[in-house]
C-alpha atoms as an extended CHARMM CRD file, in Angstrom:
* protein
*
       220  EXT
         1         1  MET       CA            126.9680000000      112.7780000000      112.9510000000  PROA      1               0.0000000000
         2         2  PHE       CA            124.1030000000      112.8060000000      115.4350000000  PROA      2               0.0000000000
         3         3  GLN       CA            123.8760000000      109.0130000000      115.3000000000  PROA      3               0.0000000000
         4         4  VAL       CA            127.6300000000      108.7270000000      115.8460000000  PROA      4               0.0000000000
         5         5  LEU       CA            127.5020000000      110.9320000000      118.9230000000  PROA      5               0.0000000000
         6         6  ILE       CA            124.6230000000      109.1090000000      120.5890000000  PROA      6               0.0000000000
         7         7  SER       CA            126.3080000000      105.7600000000      119.8660000000  PROA      7               0.0000000000
         8         8  LEU       CA            129.3100000000      106.6590000000      122.0450000000  PROA      8               0.0000000000
         9         9  ASN       CA            129.5320000000      104.6390000000      125.2390000000  PROA      9               0.0000000000
        10        10  PRO       CA            128.7350000000      107.0880000000      128.0790000000  PROA      10              0.0000000000
        11        11  LYS       CA            130.4620000000      104.8120000000      130.5970000000  PROA      11              0.0000000000
        12        12  LYS       CA            133.9010000000      105.1740000000      129.0290000000  PROA      12              0.0000000000
        13        13  VAL       CA            136.6270000000      106.9220000000      131.0100000000  PROA      13              0.0000000000
        14        14  THR       CA            137.2670000000      110.6010000000      130.2680000000  PROA      14              0.0000000000
        15        15  GLY       CA            140.4120000000      111.2420000000      128.2310000000  PROA      15              0.0000000000
        16        16  VAL       CA            142.9910000000      114.0110000000      128.1110000000  PROA      16              0.0000000000
        17        17  ASP       CA            140.5080000000      116.6040000000      126.8150000000  PROA      17              0.0000000000
        18        18  ASN       CA            138.4460000000      116.2320000000      130.0230000000  PROA      18              0.0000000000
        19        19  ILE       CA            135.2200000000      115.9020000000      128.0110000000  PROA      19              0.0000000000
        20        20  PRO       CA            133.1660000000      112.9620000000      129.3400000000  PROA      20              0.0000000000
        21        21  PRO       CA            131.5030000000      110.8900000000      126.5930000000  PROA      21              0.0000000000
        22        22  LYS       CA            128.2030000000      111.3700000000      128.4220000000  PROA      22              0.0000000000
        23        23  ILE       CA            128.4330000000      115.0920000000      127.6640000000  PROA      23              0.0000000000
        24        24  LEU       CA            128.8100000000      114.3370000000      123.9610000000  PROA      24              0.0000000000
        25        25  ASN       CA            125.7740000000      112.0550000000      124.1700000000  PROA      25              0.0000000000
        26        26  CYS       CA            123.6040000000      114.6460000000      125.8980000000  PROA      26              0.0000000000
        27        27  SER       CA            124.6360000000      117.5360000000      123.6460000000  PROA      27              0.0000000000
        28        28  ALA       CA            124.5230000000      115.5680000000      120.3840000000  PROA      28              0.0000000000
        29        29  GLN       CA            121.6200000000      117.6120000000      119.0110000000  PROA      29              0.0000000000
        30        30  SER       CA            123.5210000000      120.8860000000      119.4960000000  PROA      30              0.0000000000
        31        31  ILE       CA            127.0510000000      119.9460000000      118.4830000000  PROA      31              0.0000000000
        32        32  SER       CA            126.4340000000      117.5080000000      115.6140000000  PROA      32              0.0000000000
        33        33  VAL       CA            126.4670000000      120.2000000000      112.9030000000  PROA      33              0.0000000000
        34        34  PRO       CA            129.6070000000      122.1310000000      113.9840000000  PROA      34              0.0000000000
        35        35  LEU       CA            131.3990000000      118.8610000000      114.7310000000  PROA      35              0.0000000000
        36        36  SER       CA            130.5250000000      117.6100000000      111.2430000000  PROA      36              0.0000000000
        37        37  ARG       CA            132.1700000000      120.7070000000      109.7800000000  PROA      37              0.0000000000
        38        38  ILE       CA            135.3480000000      120.0420000000      111.7940000000  PROA      38              0.0000000000
        39        39  VAL       CA            135.4750000000      116.3900000000      110.7190000000  PROA      39              0.0000000000
        40        40  ASN       CA            134.8910000000      117.3170000000      107.0670000000  PROA      40              0.0000000000
        41        41  LYS       CA            137.6480000000      119.9380000000      107.2980000000  PROA      41              0.0000000000
        42        42  MET       CA            140.1040000000      117.3770000000      108.6590000000  PROA      42              0.0000000000
        43        43  ILE       CA            139.2360000000      115.0420000000      105.7800000000  PROA      43              0.0000000000
        44        44  GLU       CA            139.6120000000      117.8380000000      103.2120000000  PROA      44              0.0000000000
        45        45  THR       CA            143.0030000000      118.9260000000      104.5510000000  PROA      45              0.0000000000
        46        46  ASN       CA            144.2740000000      115.3860000000      105.4060000000  PROA      46              0.0000000000
        47        47  ILE       CA            145.1240000000      116.6270000000      108.8980000000  PROA      47              0.0000000000
        48        48  PHE       CA            144.0960000000      114.9700000000      112.1440000000  PROA      48              0.0000000000
        49        49  LEU       CA            144.5150000000      117.5760000000      114.8720000000  PROA      49              0.0000000000
        50        50  ASP       CA            147.5100000000      116.9480000000      117.1570000000  PROA      50              0.0000000000
        51        51  ASP       CA            145.4770000000      117.7600000000      120.2650000000  PROA      51              0.0000000000
        52        52  LEU       CA            143.2870000000      114.7490000000      119.4670000000  PROA      52              0.0000000000
        53        53  LYS       CA            146.2550000000      112.3720000000      119.3110000000  PROA      53              0.0000000000
        54        54  LYS       CA            147.1420000000      112.4350000000      122.9910000000  PROA      54              0.0000000000
        55        55  ALA       CA            146.5200000000      109.5450000000      125.3680000000  PROA      55              0.0000000000
        56        56  LYS       CA            147.0840000000      108.8500000000      129.0240000000  PROA      56              0.0000000000
        57        57  VAL       CA            148.4180000000      105.4360000000      130.0000000000  PROA      57              0.0000000000
        58        58  THR       CA            147.4510000000      103.7780000000      133.2600000000  PROA      58              0.0000000000
        59        59  PRO       CA            149.2670000000      100.6380000000      134.5020000000  PROA      59              0.0000000000
        60        60  LEU       CA            146.8940000000       97.9900000000      135.8500000000  PROA      60              0.0000000000
        61        61  TYR       CA            148.2600000000       95.3760000000      138.2340000000  PROA      61              0.0000000000
        62        62  LYS       CA            147.7650000000       91.7780000000      137.0320000000  PROA      62              0.0000000000
        63        63  LYS       CA            149.3800000000       89.3320000000      139.4710000000  PROA      63              0.0000000000
        64        64  ASP       CA            152.4920000000       88.2390000000      141.3980000000  PROA      64              0.0000000000
        65        65  ASP       CA            155.1490000000       90.7170000000      142.5470000000  PROA      65              0.0000000000
        66        66  PRO       CA            153.7610000000       94.2790000000      142.3590000000  PROA      66              0.0000000000
        67        67  PHE       CA            157.3230000000       95.6500000000      142.1020000000  PROA      67              0.0000000000
        68        68  VAL       CA            157.9770000000       93.8780000000      138.7700000000  PROA      68              0.0000000000
        69        69  MET       CA            157.0100000000       95.9380000000      135.7230000000  PROA      69              0.0000000000
        70        70  LYS       CA            155.9240000000       92.9710000000      133.5780000000  PROA      70              0.0000000000
        71        71  ASN       CA            153.2030000000       92.1880000000      136.1190000000  PROA      71              0.0000000000
        72        72  TYR       CA            151.3120000000       95.2840000000      135.0110000000  PROA      72              0.0000000000
        73        73  ARG       CA            149.1850000000       95.7550000000      131.9070000000  PROA      73              0.0000000000
        74        74  HSD       CA            149.1890000000       99.2120000000      130.3970000000  PROA      74              0.0000000000
        75        75  VAL       CA            145.8570000000      100.6460000000      129.3530000000  PROA      75              0.0000000000
        76        76  SER       CA            145.7800000000      103.5730000000      126.9560000000  PROA      76              0.0000000000
        77        77  ILE       CA            142.8700000000      105.9580000000      127.5320000000  PROA      77              0.0000000000
        78        78  LEU       CA            141.8670000000      108.0630000000      124.5410000000  PROA      78              0.0000000000
        79        79  SER       CA            139.5140000000      111.0040000000      124.4650000000  PROA      79              0.0000000000
        80        80  SER       CA            135.9890000000      110.4350000000      123.1660000000  PROA      80              0.0000000000
        81        81  THR       CA            135.9940000000      113.3970000000      120.7730000000  PROA      81              0.0000000000
        82        82  PRO       CA            138.4830000000      111.8890000000      118.2490000000  PROA      82              0.0000000000
        83        83  LYS       CA            136.4530000000      108.6740000000      118.2560000000  PROA      83              0.0000000000
        84        84  VAL       CA            133.7470000000      110.5830000000      116.4140000000  PROA      84              0.0000000000
        85        85  PHE       CA            136.1980000000      111.1300000000      113.5580000000  PROA      85              0.0000000000
        86        86  GLU       CA            137.3650000000      107.5170000000      113.7910000000  PROA      86              0.0000000000
        87        87  LYS       CA            133.8040000000      106.2050000000      113.5580000000  PROA      87              0.0000000000
        88        88  VAL       CA            133.1470000000      108.1640000000      110.3680000000  PROA      88              0.0000000000
        89        89  ILE       CA            136.3630000000      106.9250000000      108.7180000000  PROA      89              0.0000000000
        90        90  ASN       CA            135.8860000000      103.3850000000      110.0440000000  PROA      90              0.0000000000
        91        91  ASP       CA            132.4710000000      103.0340000000      108.3920000000  PROA      91              0.0000000000
        92        92  GLN       CA            133.9010000000      104.0800000000      105.0340000000  PROA      92              0.0000000000
        93        93  LEU       CA            136.9290000000      101.7970000000      105.3100000000  PROA      93              0.0000000000
        94        94  CYS       CA            134.8250000000       98.7940000000      106.3240000000  PROA      94              0.0000000000
        95        95  THR       CA            132.6710000000       99.2540000000      103.2380000000  PROA      95              0.0000000000
        96        96  TYR       CA            135.7650000000       99.6000000000      101.0240000000  PROA      96              0.0000000000
        97        97  PHE       CA            137.4530000000       96.4690000000      102.3760000000  PROA      97              0.0000000000
        98        98  GLU       CA            134.3300000000       94.3270000000      102.6170000000  PROA      98              0.0000000000
        99        99  ASN       CA            135.2100000000       92.4230000000       99.4440000000  PROA      99              0.0000000000
       100       100  ILE       CA            138.9820000000       92.7710000000       99.8310000000  PROA      100             0.0000000000
       101       101  PHE       CA            139.5490000000       91.0810000000      103.1830000000  PROA      101             0.0000000000
       102       102  HSD       CA            140.3190000000       87.3780000000      102.8770000000  PROA      102             0.0000000000
       103       103  ASN       CA            137.6770000000       84.9650000000      104.1360000000  PROA      103             0.0000000000
       104       104  PHE       CA            140.2370000000       83.4960000000      106.5360000000  PROA      104             0.0000000000
       105       105  LEU       CA            140.6790000000       86.8570000000      108.2750000000  PROA      105             0.0000000000
       106       106  ALA       CA            138.3190000000       86.4690000000      111.2270000000  PROA      106             0.0000000000
       107       107  ALA       CA            139.4360000000       88.9200000000      113.9300000000  PROA      107             0.0000000000
       108       108  PHE       CA            137.5340000000       92.1720000000      114.5560000000  PROA      108             0.0000000000
       109       109  ARG       CA            134.9970000000       91.4790000000      111.8030000000  PROA      109             0.0000000000
       110       110  PRO       CA            131.2010000000       91.1860000000      112.0340000000  PROA      110             0.0000000000
       111       111  LYS       CA            129.9500000000       87.5940000000      111.6270000000  PROA      111             0.0000000000
       112       112  TYR       CA            133.5070000000       86.2650000000      112.0190000000  PROA      112             0.0000000000
       113       113  GLY       CA            135.3280000000       85.0450000000      115.0920000000  PROA      113             0.0000000000
       114       114  CYS       CA            136.9870000000       82.1360000000      116.8850000000  PROA      114             0.0000000000
       115       115  GLN       CA            134.0650000000       79.8350000000      116.1380000000  PROA      115             0.0000000000
       116       116  THR       CA            134.1850000000       80.3320000000      112.3700000000  PROA      116             0.0000000000
       117       117  THR       CA            137.9670000000       79.8570000000      112.3690000000  PROA      117             0.0000000000
       118       118  LEU       CA            137.8440000000       76.6660000000      114.4480000000  PROA      118             0.0000000000
       119       119  LEU       CA            135.0490000000       75.1940000000      112.3290000000  PROA      119             0.0000000000
       120       120  ARG       CA            136.9670000000       75.8340000000      109.1330000000  PROA      120             0.0000000000
       121       121  MET       CA            140.1760000000       74.3770000000      110.5880000000  PROA      121             0.0000000000
       122       122  ILE       CA            138.4220000000       71.2460000000      111.8520000000  PROA      122             0.0000000000
       123       123  GLU       CA            136.7680000000       70.6400000000      108.5030000000  PROA      123             0.0000000000
       124       124  ASP       CA            140.0720000000       71.1870000000      106.6600000000  PROA      124             0.0000000000
       125       125  TRP       CA            141.8470000000       68.7690000000      109.0060000000  PROA      125             0.0000000000
       126       126  LYS       CA            139.1230000000       66.1320000000      108.6580000000  PROA      126             0.0000000000
       127       127  MET       CA            139.3270000000       66.3530000000      104.8790000000  PROA      127             0.0000000000
       128       128  ALA       CA            143.1260000000       66.1090000000      104.9640000000  PROA      128             0.0000000000
       129       129  LEU       CA            143.0370000000       63.0440000000      107.2090000000  PROA      129             0.0000000000
       130       130  ASP       CA            140.4220000000       61.4060000000      104.9650000000  PROA      130             0.0000000000
       131       131  ASN       CA            142.8510000000       61.9280000000      102.0670000000  PROA      131             0.0000000000
       132       132  ASN       CA            145.7700000000       60.4530000000      104.0630000000  PROA      132             0.0000000000
       133       133  GLU       CA            147.4860000000       63.8330000000      104.2200000000  PROA      133             0.0000000000
       134       134  HSD       CA            149.4490000000       65.3540000000      107.0800000000  PROA      134             0.0000000000
       135       135  VAL       CA            147.9850000000       68.0200000000      109.3540000000  PROA      135             0.0000000000
       136       136  GLY       CA            150.0490000000       70.7300000000      111.0420000000  PROA      136             0.0000000000
       137       137  ALA       CA            149.5630000000       74.0560000000      112.7630000000  PROA      137             0.0000000000
       138       138  ILE       CA            151.7800000000       77.0890000000      113.3550000000  PROA      138             0.0000000000
       139       139  LEU       CA            150.8950000000       79.2190000000      116.3820000000  PROA      139             0.0000000000
       140       140  MET       CA            152.0950000000       82.8160000000      116.7850000000  PROA      140             0.0000000000
       141       141  ASP       CA            151.8570000000       85.2020000000      119.7050000000  PROA      141             0.0000000000
       142       142  LEU       CA            150.4400000000       88.5040000000      118.4470000000  PROA      142             0.0000000000
       143       143  SER       CA            149.8490000000       90.0600000000      121.8570000000  PROA      143             0.0000000000
       144       144  LYS       CA            152.1790000000       93.0080000000      121.1060000000  PROA      144             0.0000000000
       145       145  ALA       CA            151.3460000000       93.2400000000      117.4170000000  PROA      145             0.0000000000
       146       146  PHE       CA            149.2980000000       96.4420000000      117.6570000000  PROA      146             0.0000000000
       147       147  ASP       CA            152.2820000000       98.2550000000      119.1660000000  PROA      147             0.0000000000
       148       148  CYS       CA            154.7570000000       97.1870000000      116.4700000000  PROA      148             0.0000000000
       149       149  LEU       CA            153.1790000000       98.2030000000      113.1650000000  PROA      149             0.0000000000
       150       150  PRO       CA            155.4240000000      100.6230000000      111.2100000000  PROA      150             0.0000000000
       151       151  HSD       CA            153.4950000000      103.6410000000      109.9560000000  PROA      151             0.0000000000
       152       152  ASN       CA            155.3160000000      103.9270000000      106.6290000000  PROA      152             0.0000000000
       153       153  LEU       CA            154.5750000000      100.3080000000      105.7540000000  PROA      153             0.0000000000
       154       154  ILE       CA            150.8960000000      100.7990000000      106.6170000000  PROA      154             0.0000000000
       155       155  ALA       CA            150.8170000000      103.7470000000      104.2000000000  PROA      155             0.0000000000
       156       156  LEU       CA            152.4200000000      101.6430000000      101.4550000000  PROA      156             0.0000000000
       157       157  LYS       CA            149.8720000000       98.8670000000      101.9340000000  PROA      157             0.0000000000
       158       158  LEU       CA            147.0040000000      101.3340000000      101.7210000000  PROA      158             0.0000000000
       159       159  LYS       CA            148.4660000000      102.6320000000       98.4720000000  PROA      159             0.0000000000
       160       160  ALA       CA            148.7060000000       99.0670000000       97.1670000000  PROA      160             0.0000000000
       161       161  TYR       CA            145.0170000000       98.5370000000       97.9520000000  PROA      161             0.0000000000
       162       162  GLY       CA            144.0740000000      101.4640000000       95.7280000000  PROA      162             0.0000000000
       163       163  PHE       CA            143.8610000000      104.3630000000       98.1830000000  PROA      163             0.0000000000
       164       164  SER       CA            144.3100000000      107.8270000000       96.7500000000  PROA      164             0.0000000000
       165       165  ASP       CA            147.2830000000      109.9370000000       97.8300000000  PROA      165             0.0000000000
       166       166  ASN       CA            144.9990000000      112.1380000000       99.9260000000  PROA      166             0.0000000000
       167       167  SER       CA            143.4440000000      109.1500000000      101.7050000000  PROA      167             0.0000000000
       168       168  VAL       CA            146.8600000000      107.6530000000      102.4570000000  PROA      168             0.0000000000
       169       169  SER       CA            148.0590000000      111.0200000000      103.7310000000  PROA      169             0.0000000000
       170       170  LEU       CA            145.0410000000      111.3320000000      106.0500000000  PROA      170             0.0000000000
       171       171  VAL       CA            145.5270000000      107.8780000000      107.6190000000  PROA      171             0.0000000000
       172       172  HSD       CA            149.2790000000      108.4080000000      107.9250000000  PROA      172             0.0000000000
       173       173  ASN       CA            148.7040000000      111.7650000000      109.6140000000  PROA      173             0.0000000000
       174       174  TYR       CA            146.2280000000      110.1130000000      111.9830000000  PROA      174             0.0000000000
       175       175  LEU       CA            148.8610000000      107.5520000000      113.0370000000  PROA      175             0.0000000000
       176       176  THR       CA            151.9130000000      109.7880000000      113.3600000000  PROA      176             0.0000000000
       177       177  ASN       CA            152.9590000000      112.4400000000      115.8720000000  PROA      177             0.0000000000
       178       178  ARG       CA            150.9610000000      110.7690000000      118.6330000000  PROA      178             0.0000000000
       179       179  LYS       CA            151.9100000000      111.4050000000      122.2380000000  PROA      179             0.0000000000
       180       180  GLN       CA            151.1910000000      109.6690000000      125.5060000000  PROA      180             0.0000000000
       181       181  ARG       CA            152.0740000000      109.9850000000      129.1690000000  PROA      181             0.0000000000
       182       182  VAL       CA            151.7470000000      107.6760000000      132.1500000000  PROA      182             0.0000000000
       183       183  LYS       CA            149.3370000000      108.6410000000      134.9140000000  PROA      183             0.0000000000
       184       184  ILE       CA            149.4050000000      107.0890000000      138.3880000000  PROA      184             0.0000000000
       185       185  GLY       CA            146.9770000000      108.6510000000      140.8210000000  PROA      185             0.0000000000
       186       186  LYS       CA            147.3740000000      112.4030000000      140.4830000000  PROA      186             0.0000000000
       187       187  VAL       CA            150.9520000000      112.1640000000      139.1830000000  PROA      187             0.0000000000
       188       188  HSD       CA            151.8060000000      111.9440000000      135.4850000000  PROA      188             0.0000000000
       189       189  SER       CA            154.9590000000      111.7530000000      133.4090000000  PROA      189             0.0000000000
       190       190  SER       CA            156.0610000000      114.0610000000      130.6010000000  PROA      190             0.0000000000
       191       191  TRP       CA            154.7160000000      113.5520000000      127.0750000000  PROA      191             0.0000000000
       192       192  THR       CA            156.4910000000      110.9950000000      124.8710000000  PROA      192             0.0000000000
       193       193  GLU       CA            155.9460000000      110.4800000000      121.1550000000  PROA      193             0.0000000000
       194       194  THR       CA            154.9450000000      107.0260000000      119.9170000000  PROA      194             0.0000000000
       195       195  ILE       CA            156.9000000000      106.2190000000      116.7670000000  PROA      195             0.0000000000
       196       196  LYS       CA            155.0500000000      103.0750000000      115.6720000000  PROA      196             0.0000000000
       197       197  GLY       CA            151.9180000000      101.0530000000      116.2520000000  PROA      197             0.0000000000
       198       198  VAL       CA            148.2110000000      101.8450000000      116.0990000000  PROA      198             0.0000000000
       199       199  PRO       CA            146.4150000000      103.6300000000      118.9630000000  PROA      199             0.0000000000
       200       200  GLN       CA            145.3410000000      101.1860000000      121.6520000000  PROA      200             0.0000000000
       201       201  GLY       CA            141.6550000000      101.4720000000      122.4470000000  PROA      201             0.0000000000
       202       202  SER       CA            140.8560000000      103.3010000000      119.2120000000  PROA      202             0.0000000000
       203       203  ILE       CA            138.0970000000      102.3980000000      116.7830000000  PROA      203             0.0000000000
       204       204  LEU       CA            140.4280000000      102.3740000000      113.7710000000  PROA      204             0.0000000000
       205       205  GLY       CA            143.2040000000      100.3450000000      115.4300000000  PROA      205             0.0000000000
       206       206  PRO       CA            141.7790000000       96.8280000000      114.8460000000  PROA      206             0.0000000000
       207       207  LEU       CA            140.7390000000       97.6800000000      111.2770000000  PROA      207             0.0000000000
       208       208  ILE       CA            144.1840000000       99.0340000000      110.3800000000  PROA      208             0.0000000000
       209       209  PHE       CA            145.7430000000       95.8990000000      111.8940000000  PROA      209             0.0000000000
       210       210  ASN       CA            143.5370000000       93.7390000000      109.6460000000  PROA      210             0.0000000000
       211       211  ILE       CA            144.5520000000       95.7950000000      106.6210000000  PROA      211             0.0000000000
       212       212  PHE       CA            148.1860000000       95.3080000000      107.5690000000  PROA      212             0.0000000000
       213       213  ILE       CA            148.0380000000       91.4900000000      107.8370000000  PROA      213             0.0000000000
       214       214  ASN       CA            145.4640000000       90.7550000000      105.1370000000  PROA      214             0.0000000000
       215       215  ASP       CA            148.0610000000       90.0440000000      102.4700000000  PROA      215             0.0000000000
       216       216  ILE       CA            149.5860000000       87.2510000000      104.5640000000  PROA      216             0.0000000000
       217       217  PHE       CA            146.8660000000       85.0140000000      103.1590000000  PROA      217             0.0000000000
       218       218  LEU       CA            148.2950000000       85.4650000000       99.6590000000  PROA      218             0.0000000000
       219       219  LEU       CA            150.8350000000       82.8620000000      100.7350000000  PROA      219             0.0000000000
       220       220  TYR       CA            148.1070000000       80.3360000000      101.4820000000  PROA      220             0.0000000000
């Protein structure tokens, strides 16, 4: 737990709990033991505390007309404290899925990326052309994909990958009953529940997205 705390980025913005990540870094020696007990208790009970599920959303202006909503990009700011829990779970899930993820799944994975994908595609295309075969590509826009994942289907996929009922329950509880509110300056909206998607800016979000789309390669 101590290593997790000191690995937090101290430059991250403070979330709803008003605890700066720098404070967690500086007090890691003192709070690592009690925080470990809290994390272990959440894992034992399959409950991720509701107070840790809240996020504040800030709209950032991109370009063009500032009075048009689509010209803003929303940024979800999470507290640093729940990221300690996420880091612990993320390490275990990464180890579990290391030999389950398809080799073609390149996003959000160590030693994978755009370069490995492009190299594989180029080599596949060259081989196809050498064999007088046709080459084609299908492009999809996944820019909103993180916000659209249904929680119940994520739970079913975890079950299909061999997760125990308790593990599925813990991840499902982590995803559900999340709330967010928009903050502009010193003014903020009322809390609204998010009914689908993975938390933007979270540690577990990209990993859960990979778990969700991994089986698409079974069609390959």
